[in-house]
Amino acid sequence: MRSKISERTKELGVKEGFGLNERTIVSIDLGVTMVEEEAVGGGEREEPGSPPKKRARFEGDGDDVNPSEMISVVISDGMRASRGQRAGVDCPYMDTVNRSMLDFDFEKVCSVSLENLNVYACLVCGKYLQGRGRNSHVYFHSLDQSHHVFINLDTEKVYCVPDGYEIVDSTLDDIKHAINPQLSPDQVASLNDNPIRFRVLNGTMHYQGLMGMNNLHATDYANAVLQSLFVVTPFRNFCLLYTRGPKAKSALMKRLGELVRKVYNSRAFRSHVSPHEFMQEVVNRSNKQFKILEQGDPVEFLAFVLNTLHGDLGENGDSEISRIFRGMIQMITEKDQVEKGSGDQGARKSIKRKRRLVPYFFLSLDLPSRPLFKDSMDRKLIPQVPLHTLLSKFDGVQEHHMVKTGERRVYRIEKLPQYLILHIKRFTRNNFFEEKNPTIVQFPATNLELKDFVPHSVASQQITKYDLVAAVTHEGEPKAGSYQVNIKHPPTSKWFQVQDLNVKETLPQLVTLTEAHILIYEAQQPRKPEN
């Protein structure tokens, strides 16, 4: 049929002088062909009172044509069809959509102009391009590569280019969901109750919420911290339900919410996600304190994320971050002072004491010094220390001398948070090098009891038992090593080791033998009384 139309229009263009810039409607029905010329744009117009122009009409054998049985094809310059909407079955290019090439984790900017306005994604090759008009990068890409299906990354509408019509088809909903995954409040509330497994395009099975993360260059420290935060249930739920609405004031929280929703997307195409947009926001917000091309400190990164989100979301000093992670310690400071005496009295020595409450998001624990000398077997033994020994720093008795200020400080935990973060100080820095302390900390995976570190009046009113949910560890030398995290998957209660793209199941007994750097504990829920 197309060849017949082409031959007819070519014949008419030669014999009757029909220009290619004039709109021509060709209708074919059972050997009956009718061609009608209509002036468009700069075509010649008929003057009032002038005789009508001669129109060409070709009829084959047969009687009148039934309009309901006609097939209409619109031909114009660029072979452009009339604008409007079409179903997917009516678009001849739907079979060119290639989901394996699509990746919506990167910054939404045109790959040619680097602009972020009116950006489309090619559903054939996955490229980001700007515009949809005749002089746009999308239009040129469509003609040059014969890729015709594009989706607007903001409105999520799908168009056929250069034809210009919108494609309306429910089979494209999974692509729209991949751009901006959404979970309902009911789905979020049931995440810990119902383990969901799904299959990605390459055929592998994954648990919902267990997705590897791309190491952009040296962002393994950030990946480990983010994976550990994603198993903190109230923090995860808050991120999942944080949208672009009028209350979404924090750009950092917006990017983090988008990342968490992609991690918990059970209709994902790939087995991993990329934190590219979130890390770009971190670089800008931190004034390049954290960089994509340089490895950073996970503790400083964790402090930056929690403090920045608390500042963005807080009202009257309170926020969702503080309700989850913030505790309180009492710090007693003592300092010797010498007062000059008057008259025959000599100088008197006094002690200035100051007591104040200090909020915290995590507690830093000091490791004993590493051994300097080898043993009789010509080897250095790696010391081991229980976690409770390190926590005695906050028992309210042990004094800590501040060399620079000459003060003596005593710490006491006054309030325990819902999720307790412990920082084990493994790295020491000086003007010349950075040194790592390999001491193994013996920490429990369940039933960490902290009632000895809080006042008795406080211990009777708070939950003092905690269970481990995440442990960030470091392997290798200080500068050349890498970070990974062991996390407890809430729906299955299984432990998984995550290092960038690699996710594999592990045993809880092996988790406690690692060189832990950051530990996150969850307060045990009070048991409901049995009827």
Short mmCIF file of C-alpha atoms in Angstrom, two decimals:
data_model
loop_
_atom_site.label_atom_id
_atom_site.label_comp_id
_atom_site.label_asym_id
_atom_site.label_seq_id
_atom_site.Cartn_x
_atom_site.Cartn_y
_atom_site.Cartn_z
CA MET A 1 0.00 0.00 0.00
CA ARG A 2 2.80 2.43 0.90
CA SER A 3 4.51 1.85 -2.46
CA LYS A 4 1.22 2.54 -4.24
CA ILE A 5 0.80 5.82 -2.35
CA SER A 6 4.39 6.80 -3.11
CA GLU A 7 3.97 6.09 -6.84
CA ARG A 8 0.68 8.00 -6.99
CA THR A 9 2.00 11.08 -5.20
CA LYS A 10 5.15 11.06 -7.28
CA GLU A 11 3.10 10.86 -10.45
CA LEU A 12 0.87 13.72 -9.33
CA GLY A 13 3.84 15.82 -8.32
CA VAL A 14 5.30 15.51 -11.76
CA LYS A 15 2.12 15.90 -13.86
CA GLU A 16 0.19 18.45 -11.85
CA GLY A 17 3.04 20.29 -10.14
CA PHE A 18 2.13 19.39 -6.55
CA GLY A 19 4.84 20.79 -4.27
CA LEU A 20 6.37 18.72 -1.44
CA ASN A 21 5.62 21.56 0.98
CA GLU A 22 1.88 21.25 0.37
CA ARG A 23 -0.31 19.04 2.52
CA THR A 24 -1.66 16.08 0.62
CA ILE A 25 -4.27 13.66 1.85
CA VAL A 26 -4.28 10.31 0.14
CA SER A 27 -7.13 7.90 0.67
CA ILE A 28 -7.08 4.41 -0.69
CA ASP A 29 -9.92 1.96 -0.78
CA LEU A 30 -10.07 -1.18 -2.88
CA GLY A 31 -8.37 0.29 -5.94
CA VAL A 32 -10.13 3.69 -5.67
CA THR A 33 -7.65 6.53 -5.20
CA MET A 34 -8.53 10.17 -4.56
CA VAL A 35 -5.96 12.91 -4.11
CA GLU A 36 -6.92 16.33 -2.88
CA GLU A 37 -4.56 19.31 -2.64
CA GLU A 38 -4.78 21.79 0.20
CA ALA A 39 -2.66 24.90 0.48
CA VAL A 40 -0.68 25.08 3.72
CA GLY A 41 1.63 27.78 4.99
CA GLY A 42 3.07 29.72 2.07
CA GLY A 43 0.92 28.02 -0.60
CA GLU A 44 -1.00 30.00 -3.22
CA ARG A 45 -4.48 31.06 -2.04
CA GLU A 46 -7.62 31.45 -4.14
CA GLU A 47 -8.96 34.96 -4.52
CA PRO A 48 -12.67 35.59 -3.94
CA GLY A 49 -14.62 35.29 -7.16
CA SER A 50 -11.83 33.54 -9.01
CA PRO A 51 -12.57 30.20 -10.67
CA PRO A 52 -11.65 27.16 -8.59
CA LYS A 53 -8.32 25.57 -9.27
CA LYS A 54 -8.22 22.34 -11.16
CA ARG A 55 -7.94 19.34 -8.82
CA ALA A 56 -6.82 15.91 -9.87
CA ARG A 57 -9.12 12.96 -9.23
CA PHE A 58 -8.33 9.39 -10.15
CA GLU A 59 -10.93 6.68 -9.89
CA GLY A 60 -10.52 3.03 -10.39
CA ASP A 61 -13.10 0.43 -11.18
CA GLY A 62 -15.97 0.49 -8.78
CA ASP A 63 -18.72 2.66 -7.36
CA ASP A 64 -18.79 5.19 -4.55
CA VAL A 65 -16.29 4.86 -1.74
CA ASN A 66 -17.49 4.02 1.77
CA PRO A 67 -15.72 6.55 4.03
CA SER A 68 -15.83 4.18 7.01
CA GLU A 69 -13.66 1.74 5.10
CA MET A 70 -10.98 4.25 4.07
CA ILE A 71 -7.42 4.25 5.38
CA SER A 72 -6.11 7.81 5.67
CA VAL A 73 -2.45 8.65 5.53
CA VAL A 74 -1.23 12.21 6.05
CA ILE A 75 1.89 13.20 4.14
CA SER A 76 3.70 16.50 4.61
CA ASP A 77 7.25 17.81 4.68
CA GLY A 78 9.26 15.55 6.99
CA MET A 79 6.51 12.88 6.77
CA ARG A 80 4.87 14.51 9.81
CA ALA A 81 1.55 13.15 11.08
CA SER A 82 -1.19 15.24 12.59
CA ARG A 83 -0.65 16.10 16.26
CA GLY A 84 -2.70 14.52 19.01
CA GLN A 85 -2.74 11.25 20.92
CA ARG A 86 -2.40 7.69 19.74
CA ALA A 87 -2.57 4.35 21.45
CA GLY A 88 0.57 2.26 21.59
CA VAL A 89 -0.84 -0.27 19.14
CA ASP A 90 -1.14 2.52 16.57
CA CYS A 91 2.50 3.60 16.93
CA PRO A 92 4.79 1.63 14.60
CA TYR A 93 7.86 2.31 16.79
CA MET A 94 6.72 0.81 20.09
CA ASP A 95 8.75 -2.33 19.47
CA THR A 96 11.97 -0.25 19.42
CA VAL A 97 11.71 0.62 23.14
CA ASN A 98 14.70 -1.01 24.89
CA ARG A 99 14.32 -1.13 28.67
CA SER A 100 17.78 -2.60 29.20
CA MET A 101 19.31 0.66 27.95
CA LEU A 102 17.34 2.90 30.30
CA ASP A 103 18.98 4.39 33.39
CA PHE A 104 17.18 7.22 35.18
CA ASP A 105 19.63 7.63 38.09
CA PHE A 106 21.79 10.28 36.47
CA GLU A 107 21.35 14.02 36.59
CA LYS A 108 18.52 15.15 34.32
CA VAL A 109 20.57 17.25 31.89
CA CYS A 110 20.89 17.16 28.10
CA SER A 111 23.94 15.16 26.99
CA VAL A 112 24.65 17.75 24.28
CA SER A 113 23.73 21.17 25.67
CA LEU A 114 24.10 20.25 29.39
CA GLU A 115 20.87 22.16 30.08
CA ASN A 116 18.31 20.86 32.57
CA LEU A 117 15.17 22.39 31.04
CA ASN A 118 12.68 20.34 29.01
CA VAL A 119 14.83 17.20 28.98
CA TYR A 120 13.68 13.99 27.30
CA ALA A 121 15.05 10.45 27.46
CA CYS A 122 15.30 8.36 24.32
CA LEU A 123 13.57 5.07 25.07
CA VAL A 124 15.69 3.30 22.45
CA CYS A 125 19.24 4.20 23.53
CA GLY A 126 18.68 5.95 26.88
CA LYS A 127 20.30 9.29 25.99
CA TYR A 128 19.11 12.51 27.64
CA LEU A 129 18.34 15.23 25.09
CA GLN A 130 16.66 18.61 25.19
CA GLY A 131 13.54 19.92 23.43
CA ARG A 132 11.14 18.40 20.95
CA GLY A 133 10.82 21.06 18.25
CA ARG A 134 12.33 21.16 14.76
CA ASN A 135 15.64 22.65 15.90
CA SER A 136 15.99 20.59 19.08
CA HIS A 137 18.51 17.88 19.90
CA VAL A 138 15.68 15.35 20.23
CA TYR A 139 14.51 16.10 16.67
CA PHE A 140 18.01 15.78 15.19
CA HIS A 141 18.69 12.58 17.16
CA SER A 142 15.44 11.09 15.89
CA LEU A 143 16.31 11.78 12.25
CA ASP A 144 19.96 10.82 12.54
CA GLN A 145 19.58 7.60 14.56
CA SER A 146 16.01 6.62 13.58
CA HIS A 147 15.01 6.63 17.27
CA HIS A 148 11.44 7.85 17.56
CA VAL A 149 10.10 7.25 21.09
CA PHE A 150 10.98 9.78 23.81
CA ILE A 151 9.71 10.48 27.32
CA ASN A 152 9.69 13.83 29.09
CA LEU A 153 11.55 13.33 32.38
CA ASP A 154 9.43 15.94 34.15
CA THR A 155 5.88 15.36 32.90
CA GLU A 156 6.48 11.64 32.11
CA LYS A 157 4.59 11.99 28.81
CA VAL A 158 5.76 9.85 25.89
CA TYR A 159 6.01 11.27 22.35
CA CYS A 160 6.78 10.00 18.89
CA VAL A 161 9.32 12.23 17.15
CA PRO A 162 9.39 13.70 14.53
CA ASP A 163 5.70 12.85 14.03
CA GLY A 164 4.85 14.84 17.16
CA TYR A 165 1.94 12.88 18.64
CA GLU A 166 1.70 11.67 22.21
CA ILE A 167 1.71 7.93 22.85
CA VAL A 168 -0.80 6.78 25.45
CA ASP A 169 -0.20 3.17 26.45
CA SER A 170 -0.36 1.35 29.78
CA THR A 171 2.61 -0.84 28.84
CA LEU A 172 4.84 2.20 29.41
CA ASP A 173 3.76 2.60 33.04
CA ASP A 174 6.74 0.59 34.31
CA ILE A 175 9.09 3.10 32.64
CA LYS A 176 7.25 6.01 34.25
CA HIS A 177 7.44 4.22 37.59
CA ALA A 178 11.20 3.75 37.15
CA ILE A 179 11.64 7.50 36.66
CA ASN A 180 9.80 8.41 39.83
CA PRO A 181 8.92 5.40 42.01
CA GLN A 182 6.18 5.99 44.55
CA LEU A 183 4.97 3.94 47.51
CA SER A 184 1.69 4.45 49.31
CA PRO A 185 1.62 4.91 53.11
CA ASP A 186 0.11 1.43 53.48
CA GLN A 187 2.92 -0.10 51.41
CA VAL A 188 5.54 1.73 53.46
CA ALA A 189 3.98 0.61 56.75
CA SER A 190 4.10 -3.06 55.68
CA LEU A 191 7.69 -3.13 54.36
CA ASN A 192 9.06 -4.87 57.46
CA ASP A 193 6.25 -7.43 57.55
CA ASN A 194 6.16 -8.77 54.01
CA PRO A 195 9.46 -9.70 52.30
CA ILE A 196 9.08 -9.08 48.57
CA ARG A 197 11.30 -10.69 45.94
CA PHE A 198 11.33 -9.52 42.34
CA ARG A 199 13.20 -10.26 39.14
CA VAL A 200 15.16 -7.62 37.21
CA LEU A 201 15.75 -7.60 33.46
CA ASN A 202 18.90 -9.72 33.62
CA GLY A 203 16.95 -12.49 35.37
CA THR A 204 18.41 -12.24 38.89
CA MET A 205 16.15 -12.22 41.96
CA HIS A 206 16.40 -9.53 44.63
CA TYR A 207 14.78 -8.64 47.93
CA GLN A 208 13.03 -5.30 48.00
CA GLY A 209 15.36 -2.80 49.66
CA LEU A 210 18.56 -4.77 48.96
CA MET A 211 20.12 -3.01 45.99
CA GLY A 212 23.79 -2.40 45.29
CA MET A 213 25.06 1.12 44.66
CA ASN A 214 27.44 2.34 42.00
CA ASN A 215 30.80 3.57 43.25
CA LEU A 216 30.99 6.78 41.21
CA HIS A 217 34.77 6.90 41.67
CA ALA A 218 35.64 6.97 45.37
CA THR A 219 32.21 7.10 47.02
CA ASP A 220 32.32 3.72 48.79
CA TYR A 221 32.34 5.54 52.15
CA ALA A 222 29.06 7.28 51.28
CA ASN A 223 27.48 4.09 49.93
CA ALA A 224 28.21 2.26 53.19
CA VAL A 225 26.70 5.04 55.32
CA LEU A 226 23.59 5.34 53.14
CA GLN A 227 22.97 1.58 53.15
CA SER A 228 23.18 1.58 56.95
CA LEU A 229 20.67 4.44 57.22
CA PHE A 230 18.23 2.71 54.88
CA VAL A 231 17.61 -0.07 57.44
CA VAL A 232 16.68 2.45 60.14
CA THR A 233 12.93 1.96 59.85
CA PRO A 234 11.53 5.39 60.86
CA PHE A 235 14.21 7.23 58.87
CA ARG A 236 13.57 5.04 55.82
CA ASN A 237 9.80 5.53 56.05
CA PHE A 238 10.18 9.30 56.34
CA CYS A 239 12.39 9.37 53.23
CA LEU A 240 9.99 7.18 51.24
CA LEU A 241 7.04 9.47 51.93
CA TYR A 242 8.95 12.73 51.44
CA THR A 243 7.68 14.16 48.14
CA ARG A 244 7.97 17.30 46.05
CA GLY A 245 5.01 18.96 47.72
CA PRO A 246 4.95 22.37 49.39
CA LYS A 247 6.47 20.89 52.56
CA ALA A 248 9.49 19.59 50.62
CA LYS A 249 11.81 22.48 51.50
CA SER A 250 15.12 20.60 51.69
CA ALA A 251 16.85 19.89 48.37
CA LEU A 252 19.14 17.39 50.10
CA MET A 253 16.16 15.57 51.62
CA LYS A 254 14.42 15.58 48.23
CA ARG A 255 17.41 13.90 46.55
CA LEU A 256 17.76 11.42 49.40
CA GLY A 257 14.05 10.58 49.19
CA GLU A 258 14.36 9.91 45.45
CA LEU A 259 17.33 7.62 46.09
CA VAL A 260 15.56 5.63 48.84
CA ARG A 261 12.47 5.17 46.65
CA LYS A 262 14.65 3.77 43.87
CA VAL A 263 16.33 1.36 46.30
CA TYR A 264 12.89 0.15 47.41
CA ASN A 265 11.45 -0.01 43.89
CA SER A 266 10.20 -3.57 43.39
CA ARG A 267 9.72 -2.93 39.65
CA ALA A 268 13.29 -1.87 38.95
CA PHE A 269 14.99 -2.73 35.66
CA ARG A 270 18.49 -3.10 37.13
CA SER A 271 19.98 -4.78 40.20
CA HIS A 272 21.66 -1.56 41.38
CA VAL A 273 21.11 2.16 41.65
CA SER A 274 23.40 5.15 41.27
CA PRO A 275 23.54 7.92 43.94
CA HIS A 276 24.72 10.41 41.32
CA GLU A 277 22.09 13.12 41.87
CA PHE A 278 22.30 12.84 45.66
CA MET A 279 26.11 13.08 45.67
CA GLN A 280 25.97 16.10 43.37
CA GLU A 281 23.74 17.80 45.93
CA VAL A 282 26.13 16.78 48.74
CA VAL A 283 29.10 18.26 46.87
CA ASN A 284 27.27 21.55 46.35
CA ARG A 285 25.77 21.74 49.83
CA SER A 286 29.05 20.92 51.62
CA ASN A 287 31.05 23.46 49.59
CA LYS A 288 33.07 20.56 48.14
CA GLN A 289 34.04 19.17 51.54
CA PHE A 290 32.98 15.81 50.11
CA LYS A 291 34.04 15.03 46.56
CA ILE A 292 33.13 12.28 44.15
CA LEU A 293 36.73 11.76 43.02
CA GLU A 294 38.26 11.61 46.52
CA GLN A 295 37.49 9.19 49.33
CA GLY A 296 36.05 10.86 52.40
CA ASP A 297 35.54 10.02 56.05
CA PRO A 298 32.27 8.11 56.63
CA VAL A 299 31.89 9.57 60.13
CA GLU A 300 32.20 13.13 58.86
CA PHE A 301 29.80 12.29 56.04
CA LEU A 302 27.27 10.82 58.49
CA ALA A 303 27.55 13.89 60.72
CA PHE A 304 27.07 16.18 57.71
CA VAL A 305 23.95 14.34 56.51
CA LEU A 306 22.27 14.20 59.93
CA ASN A 307 23.10 17.78 60.94
CA THR A 308 22.13 19.25 57.56
CA LEU A 309 18.81 17.40 57.45
CA HIS A 310 18.12 18.36 61.05
CA GLY A 311 18.75 22.01 60.21
CA ASP A 312 16.60 21.88 57.07
CA LEU A 313 13.68 20.02 58.63
CA GLY A 314 13.83 21.29 62.20
CA GLU A 315 11.32 23.55 63.86
CA ASN A 316 12.06 24.94 67.33
CA GLY A 317 15.11 22.70 67.60
CA ASP A 318 13.15 19.52 66.88
CA SER A 319 12.97 17.42 63.71
CA GLU A 320 12.35 13.91 62.51
CA ILE A 321 16.13 13.36 62.61
CA SER A 322 16.41 14.38 66.24
CA ARG A 323 13.44 12.23 67.26
CA ILE A 324 15.22 9.18 65.81
CA PHE A 325 18.92 9.69 66.58
CA ARG A 326 19.39 12.40 69.21
CA GLY A 327 20.37 11.57 72.76
CA MET A 328 21.72 13.65 75.64
CA ILE A 329 24.87 13.42 77.76
CA GLN A 330 25.77 15.31 80.90
CA MET A 331 29.27 16.77 80.79
CA ILE A 332 30.94 17.90 84.00
CA THR A 333 34.02 20.07 83.45
CA GLU A 334 36.55 20.81 86.19
CA LYS A 335 39.47 23.19 85.95
CA ASP A 336 42.02 24.22 88.56
CA GLN A 337 42.29 27.95 89.17
CA VAL A 338 44.79 29.96 91.24
CA GLU A 339 43.42 33.07 92.94
CA LYS A 340 45.72 35.78 94.26
CA GLY A 341 45.41 36.39 97.97
CA SER A 342 45.09 39.82 99.59
CA GLY A 343 47.49 41.12 102.24
CA ASP A 344 49.39 38.40 104.08
CA GLN A 345 47.32 35.66 102.48
CA GLY A 346 49.03 33.71 99.76
CA ALA A 347 47.58 32.42 96.54
CA ARG A 348 44.63 30.05 96.89
CA LYS A 349 43.90 27.10 94.67
CA SER A 350 40.28 26.44 93.69
CA ILE A 351 38.39 24.20 91.32
CA LYS A 352 35.93 25.67 88.85
CA ARG A 353 33.16 23.20 88.06
CA LYS A 354 30.65 23.49 85.25
CA ARG A 355 27.80 21.14 84.41
CA ARG A 356 25.83 21.16 81.17
CA LEU A 357 23.73 18.92 78.94
CA VAL A 358 25.05 18.26 75.43
CA PRO A 359 22.94 16.70 72.64
CA TYR A 360 24.53 14.09 70.41
CA PHE A 361 23.74 12.14 67.25
CA PHE A 362 26.50 9.56 67.86
CA LEU A 363 28.99 8.69 70.58
CA SER A 364 32.73 8.45 69.83
CA LEU A 365 34.64 5.61 71.52
CA ASP A 366 38.44 5.60 71.97
CA LEU A 367 40.45 2.48 71.21
CA PRO A 368 43.52 1.50 73.28
CA SER A 369 46.86 2.21 71.65
CA ARG A 370 48.13 -0.42 69.26
CA PRO A 371 51.19 -2.46 70.42
CA LEU A 372 54.57 -0.98 69.53
CA PHE A 373 56.72 -4.09 69.99
CA LYS A 374 56.51 -7.62 68.67
CA ASP A 375 56.09 -10.66 70.91
CA SER A 376 58.49 -13.58 71.36
CA MET A 377 57.17 -15.15 68.16
CA ASP A 378 58.26 -12.04 66.22
CA ARG A 379 54.74 -10.95 65.49
CA LYS A 380 52.45 -8.18 66.55
CA LEU A 381 49.37 -9.38 68.35
CA ILE A 382 46.13 -7.63 67.48
CA PRO A 383 44.47 -6.67 70.77
CA GLN A 384 40.80 -7.26 71.47
CA VAL A 385 38.57 -5.16 73.68
CA PRO A 386 34.91 -5.55 74.72
CA LEU A 387 32.49 -2.83 73.69
CA HIS A 388 31.46 -2.30 77.32
CA THR A 389 35.05 -1.34 78.15
CA LEU A 390 34.91 1.42 75.54
CA LEU A 391 31.49 2.56 76.76
CA SER A 392 32.88 3.08 80.28
CA LYS A 393 33.93 6.49 78.97
CA PHE A 394 30.33 7.51 79.70
CA ASP A 395 29.89 5.92 83.15
CA GLY A 396 30.07 9.26 84.99
CA VAL A 397 33.22 8.26 86.92
CA GLN A 398 36.12 8.03 84.47
CA GLU A 399 37.97 11.33 84.05
CA HIS A 400 39.33 12.51 80.72
CA HIS A 401 42.13 15.09 80.69
CA MET A 402 42.10 17.74 78.00
CA VAL A 403 45.75 18.55 77.29
CA LYS A 404 45.14 21.79 75.40
CA THR A 405 42.77 23.38 77.94
CA GLY A 406 43.91 21.67 81.15
CA GLU A 407 40.34 20.60 81.92
CA ARG A 408 39.08 17.34 83.40
CA ARG A 409 35.83 16.05 81.98
CA VAL A 410 33.38 13.41 83.11
CA TYR A 411 30.60 12.15 80.81
CA ARG A 412 27.31 10.55 81.72
CA ILE A 413 24.52 9.44 79.39
CA GLU A 414 21.29 11.17 80.37
CA LYS A 415 19.04 10.14 77.48
CA LEU A 416 19.26 7.25 75.07
CA PRO A 417 17.89 7.67 71.52
CA GLN A 418 15.68 5.26 69.63
CA TYR A 419 18.65 4.42 67.38
CA LEU A 420 22.10 4.64 68.95
CA ILE A 421 25.08 5.31 66.68
CA LEU A 422 28.55 4.43 67.99
CA HIS A 423 31.71 5.69 66.31
CA ILE A 424 34.82 3.60 66.98
CA LYS A 425 37.83 5.86 66.41
CA ARG A 426 40.12 3.70 64.30
CA PHE A 427 42.06 6.42 62.50
CA THR A 428 44.49 8.94 63.95
CA ARG A 429 45.98 11.74 61.89
CA ASN A 430 49.00 13.95 62.36
CA ASN A 431 50.94 16.34 60.18
CA PHE A 432 52.70 13.54 58.33
CA PHE A 433 50.50 10.48 57.94
CA GLU A 434 47.28 8.72 58.91
CA GLU A 435 47.40 5.56 61.01
CA LYS A 436 44.79 2.84 61.47
CA ASN A 437 44.23 0.97 64.73
CA PRO A 438 43.41 -2.70 63.97
CA THR A 439 42.06 -3.49 67.46
CA ILE A 440 39.09 -5.84 67.28
CA VAL A 441 36.06 -4.68 69.24
CA GLN A 442 33.90 -7.45 70.66
CA PHE A 443 30.37 -6.15 70.26
CA PRO A 444 27.10 -8.08 70.61
CA ALA A 445 24.62 -8.44 67.77
CA THR A 446 21.70 -8.57 70.21
CA ASN A 447 20.89 -7.49 73.77
CA LEU A 448 23.41 -4.70 74.26
CA GLU A 449 22.63 -3.59 77.83
CA LEU A 450 23.29 0.06 78.68
CA LYS A 451 21.60 0.47 82.07
CA ASP A 452 25.02 0.78 83.77
CA PHE A 453 25.77 3.94 81.80
CA VAL A 454 22.65 5.96 82.63
CA PRO A 455 21.34 7.15 86.01
CA HIS A 456 19.05 4.71 87.82
CA SER A 457 16.16 7.17 87.66
CA VAL A 458 16.56 7.36 83.88
CA ALA A 459 17.13 3.62 83.39
CA SER A 460 13.75 2.82 84.93
CA GLN A 461 11.97 5.05 82.41
CA GLN A 462 13.86 4.18 79.22
CA ILE A 463 14.58 1.08 77.18
CA THR A 464 18.24 0.24 77.75
CA LYS A 465 18.56 -2.91 75.60
CA TYR A 466 19.60 -2.59 71.96
CA ASP A 467 19.99 -4.84 68.91
CA LEU A 468 22.47 -4.27 66.10
CA VAL A 469 21.06 -3.33 62.67
CA ALA A 470 24.15 -2.10 60.77
CA ALA A 471 27.95 -2.15 61.03
CA VAL A 472 30.20 -0.10 58.71
CA THR A 473 33.67 -1.63 58.41
CA HIS A 474 36.96 -0.75 56.76
CA GLU A 475 39.27 -3.19 55.00
CA GLY A 476 42.87 -2.47 54.02
CA GLU A 477 45.22 0.45 54.56
CA PRO A 478 43.92 3.89 55.61
CA LYS A 479 44.26 5.49 52.17
CA ALA A 480 44.06 2.44 49.91
CA GLY A 481 41.34 0.48 51.67
CA SER A 482 37.60 0.33 51.07
CA TYR A 483 34.41 0.58 53.13
CA GLN A 484 31.61 -1.92 53.29
CA VAL A 485 28.58 -2.47 55.50
CA ASN A 486 26.79 -5.40 57.10
CA ILE A 487 23.07 -4.75 57.42
CA LYS A 488 20.17 -6.67 58.91
CA HIS A 489 17.33 -6.96 56.42
CA PRO A 490 14.20 -6.12 58.47
CA PRO A 491 11.59 -8.33 56.72
CA THR A 492 13.72 -11.50 56.79
CA SER A 493 16.03 -10.75 59.79
CA LYS A 494 18.91 -12.03 57.63
CA TRP A 495 22.32 -10.36 57.51
CA PHE A 496 23.78 -9.15 54.22
CA GLN A 497 27.19 -7.79 53.35
CA VAL A 498 27.02 -4.86 50.91
CA GLN A 499 30.06 -3.42 49.17
CA ASP A 500 29.07 -1.06 46.37
CA LEU A 501 27.42 -3.30 43.72
CA ASN A 502 27.97 -6.59 45.56
CA VAL A 503 25.25 -7.84 47.88
CA LYS A 504 25.60 -11.26 49.50
CA GLU A 505 24.20 -13.00 52.55
CA THR A 506 26.45 -13.46 55.58
CA LEU A 507 26.29 -14.92 59.09
CA PRO A 508 25.70 -12.74 62.16
CA GLN A 509 28.67 -14.47 63.85
CA LEU A 510 30.97 -13.09 61.14
CA VAL A 511 29.61 -9.56 61.53
CA THR A 512 30.98 -9.26 65.07
CA LEU A 513 34.51 -10.23 63.93
CA THR A 514 35.01 -7.33 61.53
CA GLU A 515 36.97 -4.11 62.06
CA ALA A 516 33.87 -2.10 62.83
CA HIS A 517 34.03 1.67 62.38
CA ILE A 518 30.37 2.68 62.83
CA LEU A 519 27.72 0.66 64.70
CA ILE A 520 23.98 1.41 64.62
CA TYR A 521 21.82 -0.15 67.35
CA GLU A 522 18.04 -0.17 67.59
CA ALA A 523 16.24 -0.01 70.94
CA GLN A 524 14.25 -3.15 71.59
CA GLN A 525 10.51 -2.74 71.40
CA PRO A 526 8.66 -3.36 74.67
CA ARG A 527 6.88 -6.66 74.70
CA LYS A 528 3.12 -6.54 74.57
CA PRO A 529 1.45 -8.19 77.56
CA GLU A 530 -0.12 -11.52 76.80
CA ASN A 531 -3.86 -11.78 77.26
#
